[in-house]
Amino acid sequence: MIQTSNKKIPYEQMYNNSKVDLSFVIPTLNEEQNLFNLLTSIKQLLTDLRYEIIVVDNGSSDSTIYIATELGAIVLHDSSTTIGGLRNLGASYAQGKILVFLDADMLVTQAWATEILDVIAKMNVDRRIITGSRAGISDSGSWIERYWFYPMTHEKQVNYMNSGHLIVHKEIFQQLGGFDSRLVTSEDWEFSTRARQKGIAIINNANLQVIHGGYPKTLIEFIHREKWHGTQDISSLKYFLNSKPALISALYSIIGILGILISILNRSLICLLIAVTANSLICLIAALNKQKHLSFDILLANFFLYNIYFIARGLSLFTVRNRRPRTGKSEG
């Protein structure tokens, strides 16, 4: 069941799109602290823009809805749909010509507030653009955030835009049919793939700086995140064959399992050592391919984390999909 509520936004601002430059669409589920920080950052920095904030809640039991309403957001409710469905619902109510999809654990920065003016001007001329950026980390970021996620912010060529920070003209979003609401995860990759097939440019704009507070900070959180992301890849043969991470993870797992089994049967460590060497080579190539000019410490950390990454993705074969994890919801 879908419900709406709004206390702060005047009727004419909600329903006269000539008065709205941007429509922020933010899905939530028990995000009281994160949402307060995000909405506060928007209100403090975007003083020269006309915008609306649409919060689409998935069944929060904390004060998320109260905070959203008190800070002037339009609040929609749907506890039965996926993350893509929540974003689609928010977009269907949006009055702005440009949609800004944000996860609740993001923060916009002064650099973002400055750059968005140029983005709006460009999109008013050329609508066939999907932009955003790879989210940055806070100053107190963990070693996993610094070594695994931060290097991604410098990517120049990308084939998809994370839905945790994705900006698109509403007309293009509607032409593409929005996100696939059947997908529990990877809806941003699938959406971007359809866009690229229609000749729409995917642009990672590093000047649109946002900070992501939901990256995993421990190895356990990292494993949980990647297990969850991998579940969509194994949901069908089509997704599996079209996913490089899934194919490489499967190869990594097969090599590891065969190495262990053959070593046990032959009572010899030779096959196990061969398997470890082969998988180490896979991780080294992956780390080198991630960024062409990594420093040695980042390369070493990524080599280690790719081993964890491929193991976690392999474990997704045994993971039951449900809601998004509480950490690392979209990025990466």
Coordinates of C-alpha atoms in Angstrom, one line a residue:
M1 CA 0.0 0.0 0.0
I2 CA 1.3 3.4 -0.9
Q3 CA 0.7 6.4 1.3
T4 CA 1.9 10.0 1.1
S5 CA 2.4 12.7 3.7
N6 CA 3.7 16.2 3.6
K7 CA 3.6 19.1 6.1
K8 CA 6.3 21.5 5.0
I9 CA 6.2 21.8 1.2
P10 CA 3.6 24.3 -0.1
Y11 CA 1.1 23.0 -2.7
E12 CA 2.3 25.3 -5.5
Q13 CA 5.9 24.1 -4.9
M14 CA 4.9 20.4 -5.0
Y15 CA 2.8 20.6 -8.2
N16 CA 4.2 23.4 -10.3
N17 CA 7.4 22.0 -11.9
S18 CA 8.4 25.4 -13.2
K19 CA 9.3 26.2 -9.6
V20 CA 11.5 23.1 -9.1
D21 CA 15.0 22.7 -10.5
L22 CA 15.8 19.4 -8.8
S23 CA 13.9 16.5 -7.3
F24 CA 15.9 14.6 -4.7
V25 CA 14.6 11.0 -4.4
I26 CA 15.8 9.2 -1.3
P27 CA 14.8 5.6 -0.3
T28 CA 14.9 4.8 3.4
L29 CA 14.6 2.0 5.9
N30 CA 15.4 3.0 9.5
E31 CA 17.8 5.8 8.5
E32 CA 16.9 8.4 11.2
Q33 CA 20.5 9.6 11.8
N34 CA 21.7 9.3 8.3
L35 CA 18.7 11.0 6.8
F36 CA 18.9 13.9 9.3
N37 CA 22.5 14.5 8.3
L38 CA 21.8 14.3 4.5
L39 CA 18.7 16.6 4.6
T40 CA 20.6 19.1 6.7
S41 CA 23.5 19.1 4.3
I42 CA 21.1 19.7 1.4
K43 CA 19.3 22.5 3.1
Q44 CA 22.5 24.3 4.3
L45 CA 24.3 24.2 0.9
L46 CA 21.5 24.5 -1.7
T47 CA 20.3 28.0 -0.9
D48 CA 20.2 29.2 -4.5
L49 CA 18.2 26.3 -6.1
R50 CA 14.6 25.5 -6.1
Y51 CA 14.2 21.8 -5.2
E52 CA 12.0 19.3 -3.6
I53 CA 13.0 16.3 -1.4
I54 CA 11.0 13.1 -1.8
V55 CA 11.7 10.4 0.8
V56 CA 10.3 6.9 -0.1
D57 CA 10.1 4.7 3.0
N58 CA 10.2 1.0 3.0
G59 CA 8.7 0.4 6.4
S60 CA 10.9 2.2 8.9
S61 CA 10.2 1.5 12.6
D62 CA 12.4 4.4 13.9
S63 CA 11.9 8.2 13.6
T64 CA 12.9 8.3 9.9
I65 CA 9.5 9.4 8.7
Y66 CA 9.1 12.0 11.5
I67 CA 12.5 13.5 10.6
A68 CA 11.8 13.6 6.9
T69 CA 8.5 15.4 7.5
E70 CA 9.9 17.9 10.0
L71 CA 12.7 18.8 7.5
G72 CA 10.2 19.5 4.8
A73 CA 10.3 16.3 2.7
I74 CA 7.5 14.8 0.8
V75 CA 7.1 11.3 2.3
L76 CA 5.9 8.3 0.4
H77 CA 5.4 4.8 1.8
D78 CA 5.7 1.4 0.2
S79 CA 6.9 -1.5 2.4
S80 CA 6.4 -4.2 -0.2
T81 CA 8.7 -3.2 -3.1
T82 CA 12.4 -3.3 -3.9
I83 CA 15.0 -0.5 -3.8
G84 CA 14.4 0.1 -7.5
G85 CA 10.7 0.2 -6.9
L86 CA 11.1 2.8 -4.2
R87 CA 13.1 5.0 -6.5
N88 CA 10.6 4.6 -9.3
L89 CA 7.8 5.6 -6.9
G90 CA 9.7 8.7 -5.9
A91 CA 10.4 9.6 -9.5
S92 CA 6.7 9.2 -10.4
Y93 CA 5.8 12.0 -7.9
A94 CA 8.8 14.2 -8.8
Q95 CA 8.0 17.6 -10.3
G96 CA 11.5 18.7 -11.1
K97 CA 13.0 18.1 -14.6
I98 CA 16.1 16.6 -13.2
L99 CA 16.1 13.7 -10.8
V100 CA 18.8 13.3 -8.1
F101 CA 18.8 9.8 -6.6
L102 CA 20.7 9.6 -3.3
D103 CA 21.0 7.0 -0.7
A104 CA 20.2 8.2 2.8
D105 CA 23.7 7.6 4.1
M106 CA 25.2 10.1 1.6
L107 CA 26.2 13.7 2.3
V108 CA 26.4 16.5 -0.3
T109 CA 29.3 18.9 -0.2
Q110 CA 30.0 22.5 -1.1
A111 CA 31.8 21.2 -4.2
W112 CA 28.6 19.3 -5.2
A113 CA 26.4 22.4 -4.6
T114 CA 28.7 24.4 -6.9
E115 CA 29.0 21.8 -9.7
I116 CA 25.3 21.0 -9.8
L117 CA 24.6 24.4 -11.3
D118 CA 26.8 23.5 -14.3
V119 CA 25.2 20.1 -14.5
I120 CA 21.7 21.6 -14.7
A121 CA 22.7 23.9 -17.4
K122 CA 24.2 21.1 -19.5
M123 CA 21.3 18.8 -19.0
N124 CA 18.9 21.5 -20.1
V125 CA 20.8 21.5 -23.4
D126 CA 21.7 17.8 -23.7
R127 CA 19.3 15.5 -21.8
R128 CA 21.0 12.3 -23.0
I129 CA 23.3 12.1 -20.0
I130 CA 23.4 10.1 -16.8
T131 CA 25.8 11.4 -14.3
G132 CA 26.8 11.4 -10.6
S133 CA 30.0 10.2 -9.1
R134 CA 31.7 7.5 -7.1
A135 CA 31.1 8.6 -3.5
G136 CA 34.0 9.7 -1.4
I137 CA 34.9 8.7 2.2
S138 CA 34.9 10.6 5.4
D139 CA 38.2 11.8 7.0
S140 CA 37.7 9.0 9.6
G141 CA 37.3 6.3 6.9
S142 CA 38.6 2.8 7.7
W143 CA 41.5 1.1 5.9
I144 CA 39.0 -0.7 3.7
E145 CA 37.4 2.5 2.7
R146 CA 40.8 4.2 2.0
Y147 CA 42.3 1.4 0.0
W148 CA 39.3 -0.2 -1.7
F149 CA 36.6 2.5 -2.2
Y150 CA 38.5 5.8 -2.4
P151 CA 40.5 4.9 -5.5
M152 CA 37.2 4.4 -7.3
T153 CA 36.5 8.1 -7.0
H154 CA 39.2 8.8 -9.6
E155 CA 37.7 6.5 -12.3
K156 CA 37.3 8.5 -15.5
Q157 CA 35.5 5.9 -17.7
V158 CA 32.7 4.0 -16.2
N159 CA 30.0 1.7 -17.7
Y160 CA 27.4 2.3 -15.0
M161 CA 26.4 4.9 -12.4
N162 CA 25.7 3.9 -8.8
S163 CA 22.0 4.6 -7.9
G164 CA 23.2 5.8 -4.5
H165 CA 24.2 9.0 -6.4
L166 CA 22.7 9.1 -9.8
I167 CA 21.5 12.2 -11.7
V168 CA 19.3 12.0 -14.8
H169 CA 16.8 14.1 -16.7
K170 CA 13.3 12.9 -15.8
E171 CA 12.4 12.7 -19.5
I172 CA 15.2 10.2 -20.1
F173 CA 14.4 8.3 -17.0
Q174 CA 10.8 7.9 -18.2
Q175 CA 11.9 6.9 -21.7
L176 CA 14.1 4.1 -20.2
G177 CA 11.2 2.9 -18.1
G178 CA 13.0 3.6 -14.8
F179 CA 14.7 0.9 -12.7
D180 CA 13.8 -2.7 -13.0
S181 CA 11.7 -3.1 -9.8
R182 CA 12.1 -6.9 -10.0
L183 CA 15.8 -6.7 -9.1
V184 CA 16.8 -6.8 -5.4
T185 CA 20.3 -5.5 -6.2
S186 CA 22.3 -4.3 -9.3
E187 CA 19.3 -2.3 -10.5
D188 CA 21.7 0.6 -11.3
W189 CA 24.0 -1.6 -13.4
E190 CA 21.0 -2.9 -15.4
F191 CA 19.5 0.6 -15.8
S192 CA 22.9 2.0 -17.0
T193 CA 23.2 -0.9 -19.5
R194 CA 19.9 -0.1 -21.1
A195 CA 20.9 3.5 -21.2
R196 CA 24.2 2.8 -22.9
Q197 CA 22.4 0.6 -25.5
K198 CA 20.3 3.6 -26.4
G199 CA 23.4 5.8 -26.8
I200 CA 23.0 7.7 -23.5
A201 CA 26.4 8.8 -22.0
I202 CA 27.4 7.6 -18.6
I203 CA 29.6 10.3 -17.0
N204 CA 31.4 10.0 -13.7
N205 CA 31.7 13.7 -12.6
A206 CA 34.4 13.8 -9.9
N207 CA 33.4 17.4 -9.1
L208 CA 30.0 16.2 -7.9
Q209 CA 31.6 15.3 -4.5
V210 CA 29.4 13.3 -2.1
I211 CA 30.5 11.5 1.1
H212 CA 29.2 8.0 1.7
G213 CA 28.9 7.0 5.3
G214 CA 27.6 3.5 4.6
Y215 CA 30.8 1.8 3.2
P216 CA 31.8 -1.4 5.1
K217 CA 34.4 -0.6 7.8
T218 CA 35.3 -4.2 8.8
L219 CA 36.1 -7.4 6.8
I220 CA 32.9 -9.0 8.1
E221 CA 30.8 -6.1 6.8
F222 CA 32.8 -6.2 3.5
I223 CA 32.1 -9.9 3.1
H224 CA 28.4 -9.4 4.0
R225 CA 28.1 -6.6 1.4
E226 CA 29.7 -8.6 -1.4
K227 CA 27.8 -11.7 -0.7
W228 CA 24.6 -9.7 -1.0
H229 CA 25.7 -7.9 -4.2
G230 CA 26.5 -11.3 -5.7
T231 CA 23.0 -12.7 -5.2
Q232 CA 21.6 -10.9 -8.2
D233 CA 24.4 -12.3 -10.5
I234 CA 23.3 -15.8 -9.8
S235 CA 19.6 -15.2 -9.9
S236 CA 19.5 -16.2 -13.6
L237 CA 21.9 -17.6 -16.3
K238 CA 21.6 -14.4 -18.2
Y239 CA 22.8 -12.2 -15.3
F240 CA 25.5 -14.7 -14.5
L241 CA 26.9 -14.8 -18.0
N242 CA 26.8 -11.0 -18.3
S243 CA 28.6 -10.4 -15.0
K244 CA 32.4 -10.4 -15.1
P245 CA 32.6 -10.4 -11.3
A246 CA 30.3 -13.5 -11.2
L247 CA 32.3 -15.3 -13.8
I248 CA 35.7 -14.5 -12.2
S249 CA 34.4 -15.4 -8.8
A250 CA 33.1 -18.8 -10.1
L251 CA 36.5 -19.5 -11.7
Y252 CA 38.2 -18.5 -8.4
S253 CA 35.9 -20.8 -6.4
I254 CA 36.3 -23.7 -8.8
I255 CA 40.1 -23.5 -8.7
G256 CA 40.1 -23.3 -4.9
I257 CA 37.7 -26.2 -4.4
L258 CA 39.4 -28.4 -6.9
G259 CA 42.8 -27.6 -5.4
I260 CA 41.6 -28.6 -1.9
L261 CA 39.8 -31.8 -3.0
I262 CA 42.6 -33.1 -5.2
S263 CA 45.2 -32.3 -2.5
I264 CA 43.1 -34.3 0.0
L265 CA 42.6 -37.2 -2.4
N266 CA 46.3 -37.3 -3.4
R267 CA 47.5 -36.5 0.1
S268 CA 49.7 -33.9 -1.5
L269 CA 50.0 -30.1 -1.2
I270 CA 51.2 -29.6 -4.8
C271 CA 47.7 -29.1 -6.3
L272 CA 46.7 -26.8 -3.4
L273 CA 49.8 -24.7 -4.0
I274 CA 49.0 -24.5 -7.7
A275 CA 45.5 -23.4 -6.9
V276 CA 46.7 -20.7 -4.5
T277 CA 49.1 -19.5 -7.1
A278 CA 46.5 -19.4 -9.8
N279 CA 44.0 -17.5 -7.6
S280 CA 46.7 -15.1 -6.5
L281 CA 47.4 -14.3 -10.1
I282 CA 43.7 -13.6 -10.7
C283 CA 43.7 -11.2 -7.7
L284 CA 46.9 -9.5 -8.8
I285 CA 45.5 -8.9 -12.3
A286 CA 42.2 -7.6 -10.9
A287 CA 44.1 -5.2 -8.6
L288 CA 46.3 -3.9 -11.4
N289 CA 43.2 -3.5 -13.6
K290 CA 41.3 -1.6 -11.0
Q291 CA 43.6 1.4 -11.2
K292 CA 46.6 1.8 -13.6
H293 CA 48.8 3.8 -11.2
L294 CA 48.3 2.3 -7.8
S295 CA 50.9 2.9 -5.1
F296 CA 52.4 -0.2 -3.7
D297 CA 50.5 -0.1 -0.4
I298 CA 47.1 0.3 -2.2
L299 CA 48.1 -2.5 -4.7
L300 CA 48.9 -4.8 -1.8
A301 CA 45.7 -4.0 0.1
N302 CA 43.6 -4.5 -3.1
F303 CA 45.4 -7.8 -3.8
F304 CA 44.3 -9.0 -0.3
L305 CA 40.8 -7.6 -0.6
Y306 CA 40.2 -9.2 -4.0
N307 CA 40.8 -12.6 -2.4
I308 CA 38.1 -11.7 0.2
Y309 CA 35.9 -10.2 -2.6
F310 CA 36.0 -13.4 -4.7
I311 CA 35.4 -15.6 -1.8
A312 CA 32.4 -13.5 -0.6
R313 CA 31.0 -13.5 -4.1
G314 CA 31.3 -17.3 -4.3
L315 CA 29.5 -17.6 -1.0
S316 CA 26.6 -15.7 -2.5
L317 CA 25.5 -19.0 -4.1
F318 CA 24.3 -19.9 -0.6
T319 CA 22.8 -16.6 0.4
V320 CA 19.1 -15.9 0.6
R321 CA 18.2 -12.5 -0.9
N322 CA 16.1 -10.1 1.1
R323 CA 16.5 -6.5 2.0
R324 CA 19.6 -4.4 1.3
P325 CA 22.3 -4.7 3.9
R326 CA 22.7 -1.9 6.4
T327 CA 26.2 -1.0 5.2
G328 CA 27.5 -0.4 1.7
K329 CA 24.1 -0.2 0.1
S330 CA 25.0 0.8 -3.4
E331 CA 28.5 1.7 -4.0
G332 CA 31.0 -0.4 -5.8

